[in-house]
Coordinates of C-alpha atoms and ligand atoms in Angstrom, one line a residue:
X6 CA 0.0 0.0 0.0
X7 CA 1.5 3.3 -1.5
X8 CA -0.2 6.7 0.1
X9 CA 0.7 10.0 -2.2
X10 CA -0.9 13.3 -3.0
X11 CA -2.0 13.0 -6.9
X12 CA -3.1 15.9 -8.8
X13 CA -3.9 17.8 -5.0
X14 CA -5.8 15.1 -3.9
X15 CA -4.6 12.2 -1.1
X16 CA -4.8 8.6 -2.9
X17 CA -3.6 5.1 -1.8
X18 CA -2.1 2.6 -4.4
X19 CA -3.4 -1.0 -3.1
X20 CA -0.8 -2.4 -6.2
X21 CA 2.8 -4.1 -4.9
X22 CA 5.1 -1.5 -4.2
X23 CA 7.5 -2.4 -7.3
X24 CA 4.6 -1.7 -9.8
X25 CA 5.5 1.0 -12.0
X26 CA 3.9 4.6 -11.2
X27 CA 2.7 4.8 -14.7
X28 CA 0.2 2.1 -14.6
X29 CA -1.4 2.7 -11.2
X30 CA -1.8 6.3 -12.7
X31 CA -3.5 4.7 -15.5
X32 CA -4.8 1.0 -14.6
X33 CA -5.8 1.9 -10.7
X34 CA -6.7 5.9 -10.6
X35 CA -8.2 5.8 -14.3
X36 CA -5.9 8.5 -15.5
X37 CA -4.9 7.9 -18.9
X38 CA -3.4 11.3 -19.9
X39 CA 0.0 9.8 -18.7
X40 CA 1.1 8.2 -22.3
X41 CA 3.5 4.7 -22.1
X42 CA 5.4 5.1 -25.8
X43 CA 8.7 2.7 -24.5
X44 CA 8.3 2.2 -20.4
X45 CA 12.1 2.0 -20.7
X46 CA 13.2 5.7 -20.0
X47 CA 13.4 6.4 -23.9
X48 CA 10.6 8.6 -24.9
X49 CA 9.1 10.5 -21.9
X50 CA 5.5 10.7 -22.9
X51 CA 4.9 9.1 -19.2
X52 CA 6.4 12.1 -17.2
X53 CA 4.8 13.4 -14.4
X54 CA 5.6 15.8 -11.6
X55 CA 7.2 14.5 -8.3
X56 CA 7.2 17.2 -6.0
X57 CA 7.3 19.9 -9.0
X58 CA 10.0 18.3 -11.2
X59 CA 9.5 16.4 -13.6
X60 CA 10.6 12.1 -13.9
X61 CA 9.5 9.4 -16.1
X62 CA 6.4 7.6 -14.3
X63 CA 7.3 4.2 -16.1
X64 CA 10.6 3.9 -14.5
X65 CA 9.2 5.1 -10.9
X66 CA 8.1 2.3 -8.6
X67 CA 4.9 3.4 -7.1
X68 CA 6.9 2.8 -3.8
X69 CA 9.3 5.8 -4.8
X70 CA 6.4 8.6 -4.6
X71 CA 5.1 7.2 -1.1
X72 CA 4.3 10.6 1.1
X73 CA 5.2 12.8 -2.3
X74 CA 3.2 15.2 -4.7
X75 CA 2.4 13.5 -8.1
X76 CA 1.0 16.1 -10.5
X77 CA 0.2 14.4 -14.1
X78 CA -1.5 16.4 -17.2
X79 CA -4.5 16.1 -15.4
X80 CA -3.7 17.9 -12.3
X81 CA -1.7 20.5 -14.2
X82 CA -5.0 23.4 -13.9
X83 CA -6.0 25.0 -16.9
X84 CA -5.8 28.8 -15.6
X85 CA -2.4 31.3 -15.3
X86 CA 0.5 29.7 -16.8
X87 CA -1.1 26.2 -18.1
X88 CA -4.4 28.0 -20.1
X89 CA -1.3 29.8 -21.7
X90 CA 0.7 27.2 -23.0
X91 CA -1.9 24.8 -24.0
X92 CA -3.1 28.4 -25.6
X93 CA 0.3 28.7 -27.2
X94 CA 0.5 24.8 -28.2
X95 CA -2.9 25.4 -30.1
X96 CA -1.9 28.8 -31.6
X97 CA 1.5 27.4 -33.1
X98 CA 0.5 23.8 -34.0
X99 CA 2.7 22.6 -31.5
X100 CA 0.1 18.9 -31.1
X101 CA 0.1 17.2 -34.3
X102 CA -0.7 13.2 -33.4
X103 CA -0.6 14.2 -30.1
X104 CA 0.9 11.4 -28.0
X105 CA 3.7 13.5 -27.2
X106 CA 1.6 16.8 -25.8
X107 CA 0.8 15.6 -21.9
X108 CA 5.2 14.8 -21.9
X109 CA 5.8 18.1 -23.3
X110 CA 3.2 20.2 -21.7
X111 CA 4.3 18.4 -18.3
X112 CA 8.3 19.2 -18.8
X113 CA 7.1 22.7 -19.8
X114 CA 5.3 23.7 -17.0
X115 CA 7.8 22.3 -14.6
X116 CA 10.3 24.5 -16.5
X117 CA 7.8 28.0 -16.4
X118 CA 7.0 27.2 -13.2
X119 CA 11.1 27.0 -12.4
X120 CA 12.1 30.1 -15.2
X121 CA 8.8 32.5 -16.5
X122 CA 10.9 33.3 -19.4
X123 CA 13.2 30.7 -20.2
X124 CA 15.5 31.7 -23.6
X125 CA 15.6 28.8 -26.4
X126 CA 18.8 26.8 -24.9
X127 CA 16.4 26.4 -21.7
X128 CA 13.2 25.0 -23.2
X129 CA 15.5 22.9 -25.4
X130 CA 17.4 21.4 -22.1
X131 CA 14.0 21.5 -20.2
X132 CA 12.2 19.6 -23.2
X133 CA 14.8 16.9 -24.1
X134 CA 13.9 14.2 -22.6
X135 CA 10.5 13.4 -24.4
X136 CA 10.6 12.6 -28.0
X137 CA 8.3 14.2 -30.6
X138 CA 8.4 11.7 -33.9
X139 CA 5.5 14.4 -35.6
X140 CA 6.1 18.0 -34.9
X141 CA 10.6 18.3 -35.4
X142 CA 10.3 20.3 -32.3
X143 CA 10.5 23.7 -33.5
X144 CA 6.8 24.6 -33.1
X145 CA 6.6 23.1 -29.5
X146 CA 9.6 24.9 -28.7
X147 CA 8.0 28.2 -30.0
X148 CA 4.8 27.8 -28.3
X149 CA 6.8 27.3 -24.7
X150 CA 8.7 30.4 -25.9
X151 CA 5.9 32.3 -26.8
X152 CA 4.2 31.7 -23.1
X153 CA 7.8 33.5 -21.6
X154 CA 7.4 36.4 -23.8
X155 CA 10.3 35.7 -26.3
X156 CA 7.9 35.7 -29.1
X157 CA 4.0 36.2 -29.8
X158 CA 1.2 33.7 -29.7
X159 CA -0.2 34.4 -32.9
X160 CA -4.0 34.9 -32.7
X161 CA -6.8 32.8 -34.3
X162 CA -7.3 33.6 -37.4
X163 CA -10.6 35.5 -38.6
X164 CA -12.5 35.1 -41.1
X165 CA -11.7 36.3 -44.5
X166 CA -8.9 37.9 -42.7
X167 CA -6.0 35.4 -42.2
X168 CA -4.9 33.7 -45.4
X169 CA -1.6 31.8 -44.4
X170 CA -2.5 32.2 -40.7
X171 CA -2.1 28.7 -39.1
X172 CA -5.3 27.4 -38.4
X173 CA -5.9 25.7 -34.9
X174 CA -6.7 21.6 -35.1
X175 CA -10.3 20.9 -34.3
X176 CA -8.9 18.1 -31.5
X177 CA -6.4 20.1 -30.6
X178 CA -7.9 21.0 -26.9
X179 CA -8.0 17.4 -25.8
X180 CA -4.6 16.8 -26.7
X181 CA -3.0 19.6 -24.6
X182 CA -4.8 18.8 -21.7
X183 CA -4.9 15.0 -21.9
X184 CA -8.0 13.9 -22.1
X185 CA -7.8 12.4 -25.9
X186 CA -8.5 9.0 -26.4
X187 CA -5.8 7.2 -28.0
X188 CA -5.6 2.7 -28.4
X189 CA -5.0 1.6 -24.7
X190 CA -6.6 4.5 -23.2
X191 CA -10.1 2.7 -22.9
X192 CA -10.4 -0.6 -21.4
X193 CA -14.2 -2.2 -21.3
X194 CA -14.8 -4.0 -18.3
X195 CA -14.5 -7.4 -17.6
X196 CA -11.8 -7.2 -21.1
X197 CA -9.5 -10.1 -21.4
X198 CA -5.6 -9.6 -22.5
X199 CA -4.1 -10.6 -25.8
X200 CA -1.0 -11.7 -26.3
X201 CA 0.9 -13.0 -29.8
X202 CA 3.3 -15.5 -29.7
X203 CA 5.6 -14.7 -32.2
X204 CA 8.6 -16.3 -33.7
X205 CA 12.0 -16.1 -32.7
X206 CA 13.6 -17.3 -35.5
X207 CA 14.3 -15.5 -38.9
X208 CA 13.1 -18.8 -40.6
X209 CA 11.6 -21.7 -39.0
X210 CA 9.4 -24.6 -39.1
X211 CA 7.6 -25.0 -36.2
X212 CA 4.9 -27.4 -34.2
X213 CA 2.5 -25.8 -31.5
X214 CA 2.1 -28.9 -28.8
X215 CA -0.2 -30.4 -26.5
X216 CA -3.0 -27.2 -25.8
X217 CA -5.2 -28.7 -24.1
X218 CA -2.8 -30.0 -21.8
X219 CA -1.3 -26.4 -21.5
X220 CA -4.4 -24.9 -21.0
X221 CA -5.5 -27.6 -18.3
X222 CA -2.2 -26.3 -16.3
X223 CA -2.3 -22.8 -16.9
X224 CA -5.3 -21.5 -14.5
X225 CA -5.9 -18.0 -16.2
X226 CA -5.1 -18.9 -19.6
X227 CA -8.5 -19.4 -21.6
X228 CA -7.9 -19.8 -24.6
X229 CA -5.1 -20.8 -27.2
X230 CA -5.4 -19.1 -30.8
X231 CA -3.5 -20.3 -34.2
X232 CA -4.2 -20.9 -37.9
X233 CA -7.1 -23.5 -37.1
X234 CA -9.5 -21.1 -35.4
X235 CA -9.4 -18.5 -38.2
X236 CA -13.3 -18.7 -39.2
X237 CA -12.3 -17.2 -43.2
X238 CA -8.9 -16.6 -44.7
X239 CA -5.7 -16.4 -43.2
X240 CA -4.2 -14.4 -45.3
X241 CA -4.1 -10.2 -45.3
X242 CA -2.5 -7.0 -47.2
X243 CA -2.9 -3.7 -48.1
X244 CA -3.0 -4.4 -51.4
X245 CA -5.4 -7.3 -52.0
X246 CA -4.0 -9.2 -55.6
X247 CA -0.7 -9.4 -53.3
X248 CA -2.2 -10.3 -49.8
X249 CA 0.3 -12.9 -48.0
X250 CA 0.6 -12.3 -44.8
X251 CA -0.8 -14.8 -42.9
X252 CA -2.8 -13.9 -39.3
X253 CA -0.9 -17.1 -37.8
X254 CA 1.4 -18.6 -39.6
X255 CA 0.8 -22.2 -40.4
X256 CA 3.8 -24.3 -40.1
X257 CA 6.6 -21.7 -41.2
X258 CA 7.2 -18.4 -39.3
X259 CA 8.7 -16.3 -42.4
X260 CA 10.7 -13.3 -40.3
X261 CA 12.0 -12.9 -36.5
X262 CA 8.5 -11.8 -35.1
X263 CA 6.0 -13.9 -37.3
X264 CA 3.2 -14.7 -35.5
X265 CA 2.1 -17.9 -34.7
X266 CA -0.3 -17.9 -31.8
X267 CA -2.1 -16.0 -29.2
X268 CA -3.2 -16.7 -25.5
X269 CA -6.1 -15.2 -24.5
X270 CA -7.0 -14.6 -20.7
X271 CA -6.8 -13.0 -17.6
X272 CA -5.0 -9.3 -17.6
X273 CA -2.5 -10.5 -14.8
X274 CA -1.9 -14.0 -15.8
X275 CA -1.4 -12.6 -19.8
X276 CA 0.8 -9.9 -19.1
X277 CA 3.6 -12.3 -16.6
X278 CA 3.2 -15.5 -19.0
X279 CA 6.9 -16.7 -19.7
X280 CA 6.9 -17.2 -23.3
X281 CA 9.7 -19.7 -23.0
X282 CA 7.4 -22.5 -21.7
X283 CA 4.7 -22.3 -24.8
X284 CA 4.2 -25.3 -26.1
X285 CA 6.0 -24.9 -29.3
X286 CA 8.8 -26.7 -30.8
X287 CA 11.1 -25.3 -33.7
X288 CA 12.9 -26.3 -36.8
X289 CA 15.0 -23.3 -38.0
X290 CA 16.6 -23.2 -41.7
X291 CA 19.3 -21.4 -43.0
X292 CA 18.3 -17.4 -43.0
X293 CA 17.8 -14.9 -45.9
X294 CA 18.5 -11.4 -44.8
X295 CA 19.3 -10.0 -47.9
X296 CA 17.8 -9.8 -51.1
X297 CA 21.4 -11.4 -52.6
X298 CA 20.6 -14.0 -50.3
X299 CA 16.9 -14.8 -51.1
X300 CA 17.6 -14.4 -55.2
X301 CA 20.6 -16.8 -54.7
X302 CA 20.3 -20.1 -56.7
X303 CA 19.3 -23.0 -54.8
X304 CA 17.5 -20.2 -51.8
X305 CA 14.5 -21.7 -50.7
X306 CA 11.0 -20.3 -52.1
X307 CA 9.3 -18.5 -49.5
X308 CA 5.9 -18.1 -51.6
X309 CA 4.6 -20.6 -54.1
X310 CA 3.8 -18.0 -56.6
X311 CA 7.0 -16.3 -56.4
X312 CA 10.0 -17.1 -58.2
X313 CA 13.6 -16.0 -57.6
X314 CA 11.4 -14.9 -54.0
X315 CA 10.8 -11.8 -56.2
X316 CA 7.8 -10.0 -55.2
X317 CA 7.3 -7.5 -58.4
X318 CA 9.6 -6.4 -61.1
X319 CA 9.4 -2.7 -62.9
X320 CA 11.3 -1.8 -65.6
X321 CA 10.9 1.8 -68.0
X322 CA 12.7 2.6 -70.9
X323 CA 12.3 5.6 -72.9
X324 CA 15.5 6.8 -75.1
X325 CA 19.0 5.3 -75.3
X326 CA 20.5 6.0 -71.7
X327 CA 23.9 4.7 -72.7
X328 CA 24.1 6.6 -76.4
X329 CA 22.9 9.5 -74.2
X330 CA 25.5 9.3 -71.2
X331 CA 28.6 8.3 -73.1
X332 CA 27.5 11.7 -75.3
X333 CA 27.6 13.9 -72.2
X334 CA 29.6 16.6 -70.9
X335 CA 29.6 15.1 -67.3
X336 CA 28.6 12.2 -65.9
X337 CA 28.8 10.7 -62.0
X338 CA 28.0 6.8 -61.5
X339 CA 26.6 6.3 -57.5
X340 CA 26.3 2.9 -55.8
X341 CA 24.3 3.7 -52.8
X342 CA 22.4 1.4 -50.0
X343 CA 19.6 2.9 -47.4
X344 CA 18.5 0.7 -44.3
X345 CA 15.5 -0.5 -43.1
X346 CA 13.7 2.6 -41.4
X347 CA 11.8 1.9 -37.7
X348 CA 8.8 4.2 -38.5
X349 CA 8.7 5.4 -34.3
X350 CA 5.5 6.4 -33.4
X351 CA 5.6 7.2 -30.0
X352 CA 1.9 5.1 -29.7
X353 CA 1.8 1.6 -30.2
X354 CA -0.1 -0.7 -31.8
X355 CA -3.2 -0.9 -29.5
X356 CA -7.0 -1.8 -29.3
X357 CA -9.5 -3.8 -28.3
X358 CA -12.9 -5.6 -29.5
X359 CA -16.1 -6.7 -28.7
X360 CA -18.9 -9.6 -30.2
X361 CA -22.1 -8.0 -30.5
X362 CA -24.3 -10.8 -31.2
X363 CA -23.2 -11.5 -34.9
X364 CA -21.2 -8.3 -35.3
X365 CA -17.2 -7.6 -34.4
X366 CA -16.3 -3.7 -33.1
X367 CA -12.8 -3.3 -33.1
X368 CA -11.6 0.3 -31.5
X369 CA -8.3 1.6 -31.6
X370 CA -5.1 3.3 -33.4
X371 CA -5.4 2.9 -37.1
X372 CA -4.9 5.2 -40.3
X373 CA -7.5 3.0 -42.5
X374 CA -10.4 1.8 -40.4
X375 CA -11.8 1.3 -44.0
X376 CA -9.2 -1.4 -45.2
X377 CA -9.4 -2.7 -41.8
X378 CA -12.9 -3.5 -41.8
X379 CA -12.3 -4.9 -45.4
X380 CA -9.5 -7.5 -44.3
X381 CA -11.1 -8.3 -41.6
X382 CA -14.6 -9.3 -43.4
X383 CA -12.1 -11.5 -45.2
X384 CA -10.1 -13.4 -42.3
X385 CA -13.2 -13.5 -39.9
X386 CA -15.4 -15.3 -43.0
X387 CA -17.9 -12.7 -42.4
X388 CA -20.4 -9.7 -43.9
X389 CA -18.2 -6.4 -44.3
X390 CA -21.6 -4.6 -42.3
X391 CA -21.0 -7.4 -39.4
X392 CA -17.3 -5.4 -39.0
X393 CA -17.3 -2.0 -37.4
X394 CA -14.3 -0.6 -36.9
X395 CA -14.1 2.4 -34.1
X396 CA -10.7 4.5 -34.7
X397 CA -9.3 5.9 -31.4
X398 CA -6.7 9.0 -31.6
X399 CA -3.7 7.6 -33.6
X400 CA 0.0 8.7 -31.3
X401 CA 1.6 8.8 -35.4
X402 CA 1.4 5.8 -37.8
X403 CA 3.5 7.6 -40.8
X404 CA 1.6 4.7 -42.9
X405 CA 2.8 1.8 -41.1
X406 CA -0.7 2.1 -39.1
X407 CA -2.1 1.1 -42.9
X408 CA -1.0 -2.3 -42.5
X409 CA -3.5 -4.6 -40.6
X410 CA -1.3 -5.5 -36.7
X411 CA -3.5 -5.9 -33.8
X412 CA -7.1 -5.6 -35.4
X413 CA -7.4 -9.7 -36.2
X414 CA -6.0 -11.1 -32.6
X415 CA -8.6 -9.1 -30.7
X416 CA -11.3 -9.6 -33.0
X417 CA -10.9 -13.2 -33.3
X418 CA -10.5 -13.6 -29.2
X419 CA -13.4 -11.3 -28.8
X420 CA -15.0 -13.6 -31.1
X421 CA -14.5 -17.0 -29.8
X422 CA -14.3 -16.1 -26.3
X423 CA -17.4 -14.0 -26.3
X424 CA -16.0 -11.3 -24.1
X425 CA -14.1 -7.9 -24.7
X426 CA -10.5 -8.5 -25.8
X427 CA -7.4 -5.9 -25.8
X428 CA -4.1 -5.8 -26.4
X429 CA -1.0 -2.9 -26.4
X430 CA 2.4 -4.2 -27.8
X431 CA 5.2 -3.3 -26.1
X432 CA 7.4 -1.3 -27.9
X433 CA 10.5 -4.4 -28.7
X434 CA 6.8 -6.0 -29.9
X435 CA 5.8 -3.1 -32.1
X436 CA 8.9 -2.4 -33.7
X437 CA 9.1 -6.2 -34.4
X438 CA 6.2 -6.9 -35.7
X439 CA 6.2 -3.8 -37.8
X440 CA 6.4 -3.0 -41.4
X441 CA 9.4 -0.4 -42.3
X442 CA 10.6 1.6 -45.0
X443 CA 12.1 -0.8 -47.4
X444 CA 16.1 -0.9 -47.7
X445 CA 17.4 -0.2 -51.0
X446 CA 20.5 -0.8 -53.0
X447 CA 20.8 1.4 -55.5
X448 CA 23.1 2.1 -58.6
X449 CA 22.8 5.3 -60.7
X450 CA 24.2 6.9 -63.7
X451 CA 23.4 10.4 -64.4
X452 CA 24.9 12.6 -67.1
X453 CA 24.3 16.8 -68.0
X454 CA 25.4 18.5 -70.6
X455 CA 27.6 21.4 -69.9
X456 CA 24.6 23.7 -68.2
X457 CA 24.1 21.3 -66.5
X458 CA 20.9 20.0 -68.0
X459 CA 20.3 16.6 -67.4
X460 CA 20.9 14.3 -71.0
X461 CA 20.8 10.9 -69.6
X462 CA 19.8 8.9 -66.2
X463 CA 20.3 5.1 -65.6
X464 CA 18.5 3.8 -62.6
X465 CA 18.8 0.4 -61.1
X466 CA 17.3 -0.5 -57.5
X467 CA 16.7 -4.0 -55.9
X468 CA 14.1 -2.9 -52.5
X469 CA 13.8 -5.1 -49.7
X470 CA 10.1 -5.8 -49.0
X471 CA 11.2 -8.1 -46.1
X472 CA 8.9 -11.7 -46.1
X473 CA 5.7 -10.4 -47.0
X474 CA 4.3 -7.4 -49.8
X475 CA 2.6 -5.3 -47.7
X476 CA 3.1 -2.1 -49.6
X477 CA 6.3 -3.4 -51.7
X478 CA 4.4 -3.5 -55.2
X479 CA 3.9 0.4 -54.1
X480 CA 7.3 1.1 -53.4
X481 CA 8.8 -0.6 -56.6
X482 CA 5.5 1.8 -58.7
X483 CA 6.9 5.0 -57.1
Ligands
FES527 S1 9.9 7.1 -21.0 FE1 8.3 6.2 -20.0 S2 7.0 5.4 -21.5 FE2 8.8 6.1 -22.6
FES528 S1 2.8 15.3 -31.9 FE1 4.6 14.6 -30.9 S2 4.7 12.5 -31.4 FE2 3.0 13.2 -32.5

């Protein structure tokens, strides 16, 4: 039992004393404001006040704050200082996704409250230890500047008036004082907890084991999921004539993160299960981590339909590029490689779902509840009306929040369980799972004539689309 002052008020924490402050702010007192983007220290969207300055709540055992002042974004009162920063946020679009705001409005105010008219070099130091992946940081540093005086906080715009004026989001006021709704903000009672197993091989054959027997002696655990409980088609993508990526994967995990099961069950139970005693057993083959690798002769085929494990090919001609190039006054040949790019949103991937009689709702972070609803009319074998899906806040997606993630393990628990079912990766889980930008190798000739005018380009790229398309016919179009 922890007692502290929260938000002004006296509260006692009934959770063991090592739990981390940022879930009994948000799992015991209801406060969900106080965003989790890492719980490792990384991003700072959890910080809160202790006793005025400001910490990171995830790495705080509730034990830490006993007898101390906890203020989080929604104890910070909207009057004074506060109305004029989240005033300032608003006026300079300083809240984009917003997953970042409560952090940032939270460091702020610790720092106005410290320094009423900090210069840049403070707000910067004062604001550096939570990550923005939306705004680059200049219009949040701005708007804290503009609340010390350094510059003005630009008025709203009038009508007819204020062509170029930056306009104010309509959300914007729930995200500077916390109250938006974002994936794991809203939990329905009585919810059960979802969790994927996933593979930890790059390439491997696999065999799930004895489940009933596993069930039998794992009290909590209610319910294995794999390929054979997919009611329709195991199978999704964001572009349908490519879809391949299976919900489960059937006897082959195709990349380090495949999924191949869920458990389904108490919250507790769920979130301390030791993946290491699933009953699975694996059969790992030779990796392909390259496209050199996967186009090698002899490489295993990783898709029936796919040859050479090419996904698509694109080739345009228009000219002679070599009569064109060996003609020019300058030429310059580049061999260059990009990586695979993490896409970082500070949210991630998180939801939940409920059966109403026939019909699935899934709520949560997407960017295309549309496509959502449409895969998952497919994989759940039902009518695209008997899918609703109910899109939360999104804390950034930068497209990868296109691609189907959590939508069909909640759904399909909610659905054979018969109760609400939720889940929240955890960040190593997100960026797993994931799609990224696809790594490139890339050769190019370019030639000019002497103004420099360009007579002839050759252009040669092999992109990485990883095990499955998901956007890769996309990518090789563009
Ligand atoms: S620093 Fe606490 S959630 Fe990222
Ligand atoms: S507004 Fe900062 S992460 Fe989106």
């Amino acid at each position: 039992m922890t007692c502290f002052t929260l938000n002004g008020k006296p509260v006692t924490s009934q959770l063991p004393a090592s739990t981390r402050l940022s879930d009994v702010l948000r799992n015991e007192m209801g406060l969900s404001g106080t965003k989790i983007g890492c719980n490792a220290g990384d991003c700072g969207a959890c910080s809160v006040l202790l006793d005025g300055a400001p910490i990171c709540s995830c790495l705080t055992a509730v034990a830490q704050v006993d007898g101390a002042a906890v203020t989080s974004i929604e104890g910070l009162h909207a009057d004074g200082a506060i109305a004029k920063l989240q005033d300032s946020f608003l006026a300079h679009g300083a809240a984009q996704c917003g997953i970042c705001t409560p952090g940032m409005m939270v460091a702020a105010s610790a720092l106005l409250a410290e320094n009423p008219a900090p210069n840049r070099r403070d707000v910067e130091d004062a604001l550096g230890g939570v990550l923005c992946r939306c705004t680059g940081y200049s219009k949040i540093i701005d708007a804290v500047l503009a609340v010390g005086g350094d510059t003005k906080i630009s008025p709203r715009p009038q009508a007819g008036q204020n062509v170029g004026s930056p306009i104010r989001h309509l959300d914007g006021q729930p995200k500077v004082d916390g109250s938006l709704i974002y994936g794991d903000d809203e939990v329905p009672q009585g919810a059960l907890l979802v969790r994927v197993i996933r593979s930890p091989h790059h390439y491997s054959s696999f065999k799930i084991g004895d489940k009933t027997g596993f069930l039998a002696s794992h009290p909590g655990i209610l319910a294995i999921l794999d390929a054979s409980d997919i009611p329709g088609r195991n199978c999704f993508g964001v572009i349908p004539p490519f879809a391949d990526q299976p919900v489960f994967a059937e006897t082959t995990a195709l990349y380090r993160g495949d999924a191949v099961a869920a458990i389904v069950g108490d919250a507790d139970v769920i979130a301390h299960f030791d993946e290491a005693t699933f009953p699975i057993t694996w059969t790992p083959h030779e990796t392909m981590l390259s496209p050199a690798s996967a186009m090698a002769d002899g490489a295993a085929k990783l898709h029936e339909n796919r040859d050479g494990n090419i996904l698509v090919r694109g080739y345009v001609e228009t000219g002679n590029a070599d009569i064109a190039l060996a003609a020019a006054a300058h030429q310059v040949e580049i061999h260059t490689t990009t990586p695979f790019i993490e896409h970082a949103y500070i949210e991630p991937e998180a939801g939940y779902a409920t059966r109403e009689g026939n019909r699935i709702v899934i709520h949560g972070c997407t960017q295309a509840a549309q496509m959502d609803r449409e895969s998952l009319a497919e994989i759940m074998g039902m009518e695209l009306d008997a899918i609703r899906v109910v899109p939360s806040a999104c804390g950034g997606g930068f497209g990868s929040k296109l691609d189907v993630s959590f939508q069909p393990y909640v759904a399909l628990a909610a659905w054979v369980l018969g109760r609400p079912a939720r889940i929240c990766y955890s960040r190593g889980e997100s960026m797993r799972a994931s799609t990224k930008r696809h790594p490139s190798d890339i050769r190019l000739a370019v030639g000019c004539d002497e103004t420099g005018r360009l007579s002839g380009f050759v252009f040669d790229g092999v992109f990485n689309t990883g095990a499955y398309a998901s956007w890769g016919p996309t990518v090789e179009d563009t």
